[in-house]
Amino acid sequence: QKEVEQNSGPLSVPEGAIASLNCTYSDRVSQSFFWYRQYSGKSPELIMSIYSNGDKEDGRFTAQLNKASQYVSLLIRDSQPSDSATYLCASKDSSYKLIFGSGTRLLVRP
Amino acid sequence: EAEVAQSPRYKITEKSQAVAFWCDPISGHATLYWYRQILGQGPELLVQFQDESVVDDSQLPKDRFSAERLKGVDSTLKIQPAELGDSAMYLCASSPGLSFWTGDFSGANVLTFGAGSRLTVL
């Protein structure tokens, strides 16, 4: 199993819907998790971080961490076409190196 | 807003040639990272510097890749000779300091990425 795994997608949702992006992780990474958004041809930008079990909300974004099931998710409420991008899940391994998943492509249909 | 500067943005070269990428991190950031991102994959860490010292280069193909950060500020990543499989986006990132690396997360210690350097090897 890879340290951080994501479904490559694409995940297609209509404008205004909730987009749910998921990430599973192995025992080889830490309990700190990060969600990066990457537009096509651009570099990643941090949108959310979470390191405690439960939910963390920031505007339209909610990150959820479930340590017992080893998954972390990102919910985007009221999805907009401008949210169409690849979302990268990341965590740190035992040497504190930031490990990225392969990303999930999100398409928000107008 | 402070940015991580990278150049060149695009580079096309033939295999067996040498290429070099340059990165200037956000002023005052002690930690600098070079990542490689192949199309359709997530970024993979090649090398991490703390000031001028390498703290992780376990994934750097040392037979052809080299990286330096001589004065602990800007950095250069070199590939010689380039191979077809090196075609990728090379991303530089920086973060303020050691606390992120040691796992002590704070809101200020996050990675900021540059715009990247896209390499095509023919």
PDB file of C-alpha atoms in Angstrom, chain B:
ATOM      1  CA  GLU B   1       2.798  38.910  -1.688  1.00  0.00           C
ATOM      2  CA  ALA B   2       6.070  36.989  -1.301  1.00  0.00           C
ATOM      3  CA  GLU B   3       6.711  34.390  -3.966  1.00  0.00           C
ATOM      4  CA  VAL B   4       9.096  31.559  -4.735  1.00  0.00           C
ATOM      5  CA  ALA B   5      10.850  32.426  -7.987  1.00  0.00           C
ATOM      6  CA  GLN B   6      11.839  29.734 -10.465  1.00  0.00           C
ATOM      7  CA  SER B   7      13.493  29.803 -13.862  1.00  0.00           C
ATOM      8  CA  PRO B   8      13.251  28.874 -16.589  1.00  0.00           C
ATOM      9  CA  ARG B   9       9.509  28.265 -16.780  1.00  0.00           C
ATOM     10  CA  TYR B  10       9.926  25.989 -19.771  1.00  0.00           C
ATOM     11  CA  LYS B  11      12.910  24.052 -21.045  1.00  0.00           C
ATOM     12  CA  ILE B  12      13.134  21.786 -24.072  1.00  0.00           C
ATOM     13  CA  THR B  13      16.314  19.808 -24.472  1.00  0.00           C
ATOM     14  CA  GLU B  14      17.625  16.757 -26.203  1.00  0.00           C
ATOM     15  CA  LYS B  15      18.573  13.658 -24.280  1.00  0.00           C
ATOM     16  CA  SER B  16      22.171  13.548 -23.045  1.00  0.00           C
ATOM     17  CA  GLN B  17      22.254  17.335 -22.704  1.00  0.00           C
ATOM     18  CA  ALA B  18      22.690  19.145 -19.400  1.00  0.00           C
ATOM     19  CA  VAL B  19      19.908  21.234 -17.871  1.00  0.00           C
ATOM     20  CA  ALA B  20      19.771  23.449 -14.819  1.00  0.00           C
ATOM     21  CA  PHE B  21      16.919  24.972 -12.844  1.00  0.00           C
ATOM     22  CA  TRP B  22      17.144  27.863 -10.432  1.00  0.00           C
ATOM     23  CA  CYS B  23      15.020  28.684  -7.415  1.00  0.00           C
ATOM     24  CA  ASP B  24      14.909  31.718  -5.140  1.00  0.00           C
ATOM     25  CA  PRO B  25      12.785  31.015  -2.051  1.00  0.00           C
ATOM     26  CA  ILE B  26      10.744  33.487  -0.067  1.00  0.00           C
ATOM     27  CA  SER B  27      13.102  35.773   1.817  1.00  0.00           C
ATOM     28  CA  GLY B  28      13.950  34.370   5.233  1.00  0.00           C
ATOM     29  CA  HIS B  29      12.718  30.848   4.527  1.00  0.00           C
ATOM     30  CA  ALA B  30      15.257  28.395   5.858  1.00  0.00           C
ATOM     31  CA  THR B  31      13.868  25.246   4.264  1.00  0.00           C
ATOM     32  CA  LEU B  32      13.919  24.686   0.515  1.00  0.00           C
ATOM     33  CA  TYR B  33      12.527  21.711  -1.374  1.00  0.00           C
ATOM     34  CA  TRP B  34      12.832  20.420  -4.921  1.00  0.00           C
ATOM     35  CA  TYR B  35       9.960  18.221  -6.095  1.00  0.00           C
ATOM     36  CA  ARG B  36       9.454  16.457  -9.414  1.00  0.00           C
ATOM     37  CA  GLN B  37       5.916  15.963 -10.736  1.00  0.00           C
ATOM     38  CA  ILE B  38       5.307  13.635 -13.636  1.00  0.00           C
ATOM     39  CA  LEU B  39       2.047  14.247 -15.493  1.00  0.00           C
ATOM     40  CA  GLY B  40      -0.857  12.574 -13.729  1.00  0.00           C
ATOM     41  CA  GLN B  41       1.096  11.934 -10.536  1.00  0.00           C
ATOM     42  CA  GLY B  42       1.637  13.759  -7.278  1.00  0.00           C
ATOM     43  CA  PRO B  43       4.847  15.664  -6.546  1.00  0.00           C
ATOM     44  CA  GLU B  44       7.786  13.532  -5.398  1.00  0.00           C
ATOM     45  CA  LEU B  45      10.464  15.049  -3.144  1.00  0.00           C
ATOM     46  CA  LEU B  46      13.911  15.002  -4.722  1.00  0.00           C
ATOM     47  CA  VAL B  47      15.897  17.000  -2.172  1.00  0.00           C
ATOM     48  CA  GLN B  48      15.303  19.089   0.937  1.00  0.00           C
ATOM     49  CA  PHE B  49      17.668  21.737   2.306  1.00  0.00           C
ATOM     50  CA  GLN B  50      17.768  23.280   5.754  1.00  0.00           C
ATOM     51  CA  ASP B  51      19.795  26.437   5.173  1.00  0.00           C
ATOM     52  CA  GLU B  52      22.750  25.194   3.099  1.00  0.00           C
ATOM     53  CA  SER B  53      22.638  21.590   4.350  1.00  0.00           C
ATOM     54  CA  VAL B  54      20.929  18.674   2.644  1.00  0.00           C
ATOM     55  CA  VAL B  55      18.548  16.982   5.073  1.00  0.00           C
ATOM     56  CA  ASP B  56      16.974  14.502   2.619  1.00  0.00           C
ATOM     57  CA  ASP B  57      18.081  13.479  -0.850  1.00  0.00           C
ATOM     58  CA  SER B  58      17.073   9.832  -0.654  1.00  0.00           C
ATOM     59  CA  GLN B  59      14.986  10.047  -3.847  1.00  0.00           C
ATOM     60  CA  LEU B  60      17.491  12.088  -5.856  1.00  0.00           C
ATOM     61  CA  PRO B  61      19.051  10.026  -8.712  1.00  0.00           C
ATOM     62  CA  LYS B  62      22.564  10.986  -7.778  1.00  0.00           C
ATOM     63  CA  ASP B  63      24.180   9.520 -10.872  1.00  0.00           C
ATOM     64  CA  ARG B  64      22.676  12.317 -12.963  1.00  0.00           C
ATOM     65  CA  PHE B  65      21.058  14.840 -10.613  1.00  0.00           C
ATOM     66  CA  SER B  66      22.770  17.303  -8.325  1.00  0.00           C
ATOM     67  CA  ALA B  67      21.482  20.123  -6.163  1.00  0.00           C
ATOM     68  CA  GLU B  68      23.146  22.859  -4.214  1.00  0.00           C
ATOM     69  CA  ARG B  69      22.256  25.785  -2.004  1.00  0.00           C
ATOM     70  CA  LEU B  70      25.665  27.218  -1.347  1.00  0.00           C
ATOM     71  CA  LYS B  71      24.793  30.308   0.685  1.00  0.00           C
ATOM     72  CA  GLY B  72      21.583  28.989   2.129  1.00  0.00           C
ATOM     73  CA  VAL B  73      19.456  31.235  -0.060  1.00  0.00           C
ATOM     74  CA  ASP B  74      18.856  30.357  -3.715  1.00  0.00           C
ATOM     75  CA  SER B  75      19.334  26.884  -5.133  1.00  0.00           C
ATOM     76  CA  THR B  76      20.197  25.139  -8.374  1.00  0.00           C
ATOM     77  CA  LEU B  77      19.078  21.694  -9.523  1.00  0.00           C
ATOM     78  CA  LYS B  78      21.093  20.170 -12.344  1.00  0.00           C
ATOM     79  CA  ILE B  79      20.517  17.142 -14.555  1.00  0.00           C
ATOM     80  CA  GLN B  80      23.355  15.732 -16.607  1.00  0.00           C
ATOM     81  CA  PRO B  81      22.787  13.906 -18.849  1.00  0.00           C
ATOM     82  CA  ALA B  82      19.053  14.341 -19.324  1.00  0.00           C
ATOM     83  CA  GLU B  83      17.020  11.263 -20.210  1.00  0.00           C
ATOM     84  CA  LEU B  84      13.576  10.941 -21.801  1.00  0.00           C
ATOM     85  CA  GLY B  85      12.080   9.894 -18.465  1.00  0.00           C
ATOM     86  CA  ASP B  86      13.144  13.181 -16.879  1.00  0.00           C
ATOM     87  CA  SER B  87      10.368  15.037 -18.678  1.00  0.00           C
ATOM     88  CA  ALA B  88       8.317  16.485 -15.842  1.00  0.00           C
ATOM     89  CA  MET B  89       7.503  19.622 -13.881  1.00  0.00           C
ATOM     90  CA  TYR B  90      10.220  20.541 -11.410  1.00  0.00           C
ATOM     91  CA  LEU B  91       8.740  22.374  -8.459  1.00  0.00           C
ATOM     92  CA  CYS B  92      10.630  24.363  -5.884  1.00  0.00           C
ATOM     93  CA  ALA B  93       9.027  25.153  -2.540  1.00  0.00           C
ATOM     94  CA  SER B  94      10.094  26.869   0.645  1.00  0.00           C
ATOM     95  CA  SER B  95       8.921  27.043   4.231  1.00  0.00           C
ATOM     96  CA  PRO B  96       9.972  29.282   7.111  1.00  0.00           C
ATOM     97  CA  GLY B  97      11.865  26.822   9.226  1.00  0.00           C
ATOM     98  CA  LEU B  98      12.619  23.662  11.041  1.00  0.00           C
ATOM     99  CA  SER B  99       9.346  23.315  12.938  1.00  0.00           C
ATOM    100  CA  PHE B 100       7.502  21.970   9.902  1.00  0.00           C
ATOM    101  CA  TRP B 101      10.235  19.470   9.156  1.00  0.00           C
ATOM    102  CA  THR B 102      10.248  18.157  12.703  1.00  0.00           C
ATOM    103  CA  GLY B 103       6.517  17.689  12.693  1.00  0.00           C
ATOM    104  CA  ASP B 104       5.602  20.610  14.907  1.00  0.00           C
ATOM    105  CA  PHE B 105       2.963  22.066  12.638  1.00  0.00           C
ATOM    106  CA  SER B 106       1.954  25.653  12.917  1.00  0.00           C
ATOM    107  CA  GLY B 107      -0.076  27.696  10.517  1.00  0.00           C
ATOM    108  CA  ALA B 108       2.991  29.677   9.486  1.00  0.00           C
ATOM    109  CA  ASN B 109       5.109  26.684   8.540  1.00  0.00           C
ATOM    110  CA  VAL B 110       3.569  25.545   5.308  1.00  0.00           C
ATOM    111  CA  LEU B 111       5.151  24.955   1.930  1.00  0.00           C
ATOM    112  CA  THR B 112       4.806  27.666  -0.678  1.00  0.00           C
ATOM    113  CA  PHE B 113       5.476  26.432  -4.195  1.00  0.00           C
ATOM    114  CA  GLY B 114       6.982  28.327  -7.080  1.00  0.00           C
ATOM    115  CA  ALA B 115       5.382  28.291 -10.531  1.00  0.00           C
ATOM    116  CA  GLY B 116       7.549  25.354 -11.573  1.00  0.00           C
ATOM    117  CA  SER B 117       9.874  24.576 -14.445  1.00  0.00           C
ATOM    118  CA  ARG B 118       8.482  22.296 -17.109  1.00  0.00           C
ATOM    119  CA  LEU B 119      11.126  20.117 -18.734  1.00  0.00           C
ATOM    120  CA  THR B 120      10.648  18.287 -22.015  1.00  0.00           C
ATOM    121  CA  VAL B 121      13.403  15.919 -23.092  1.00  0.00           C
ATOM    122  CA  LEU B 122      13.352  14.924 -26.761  1.00  0.00           C
TER     123      LEU B 122
END
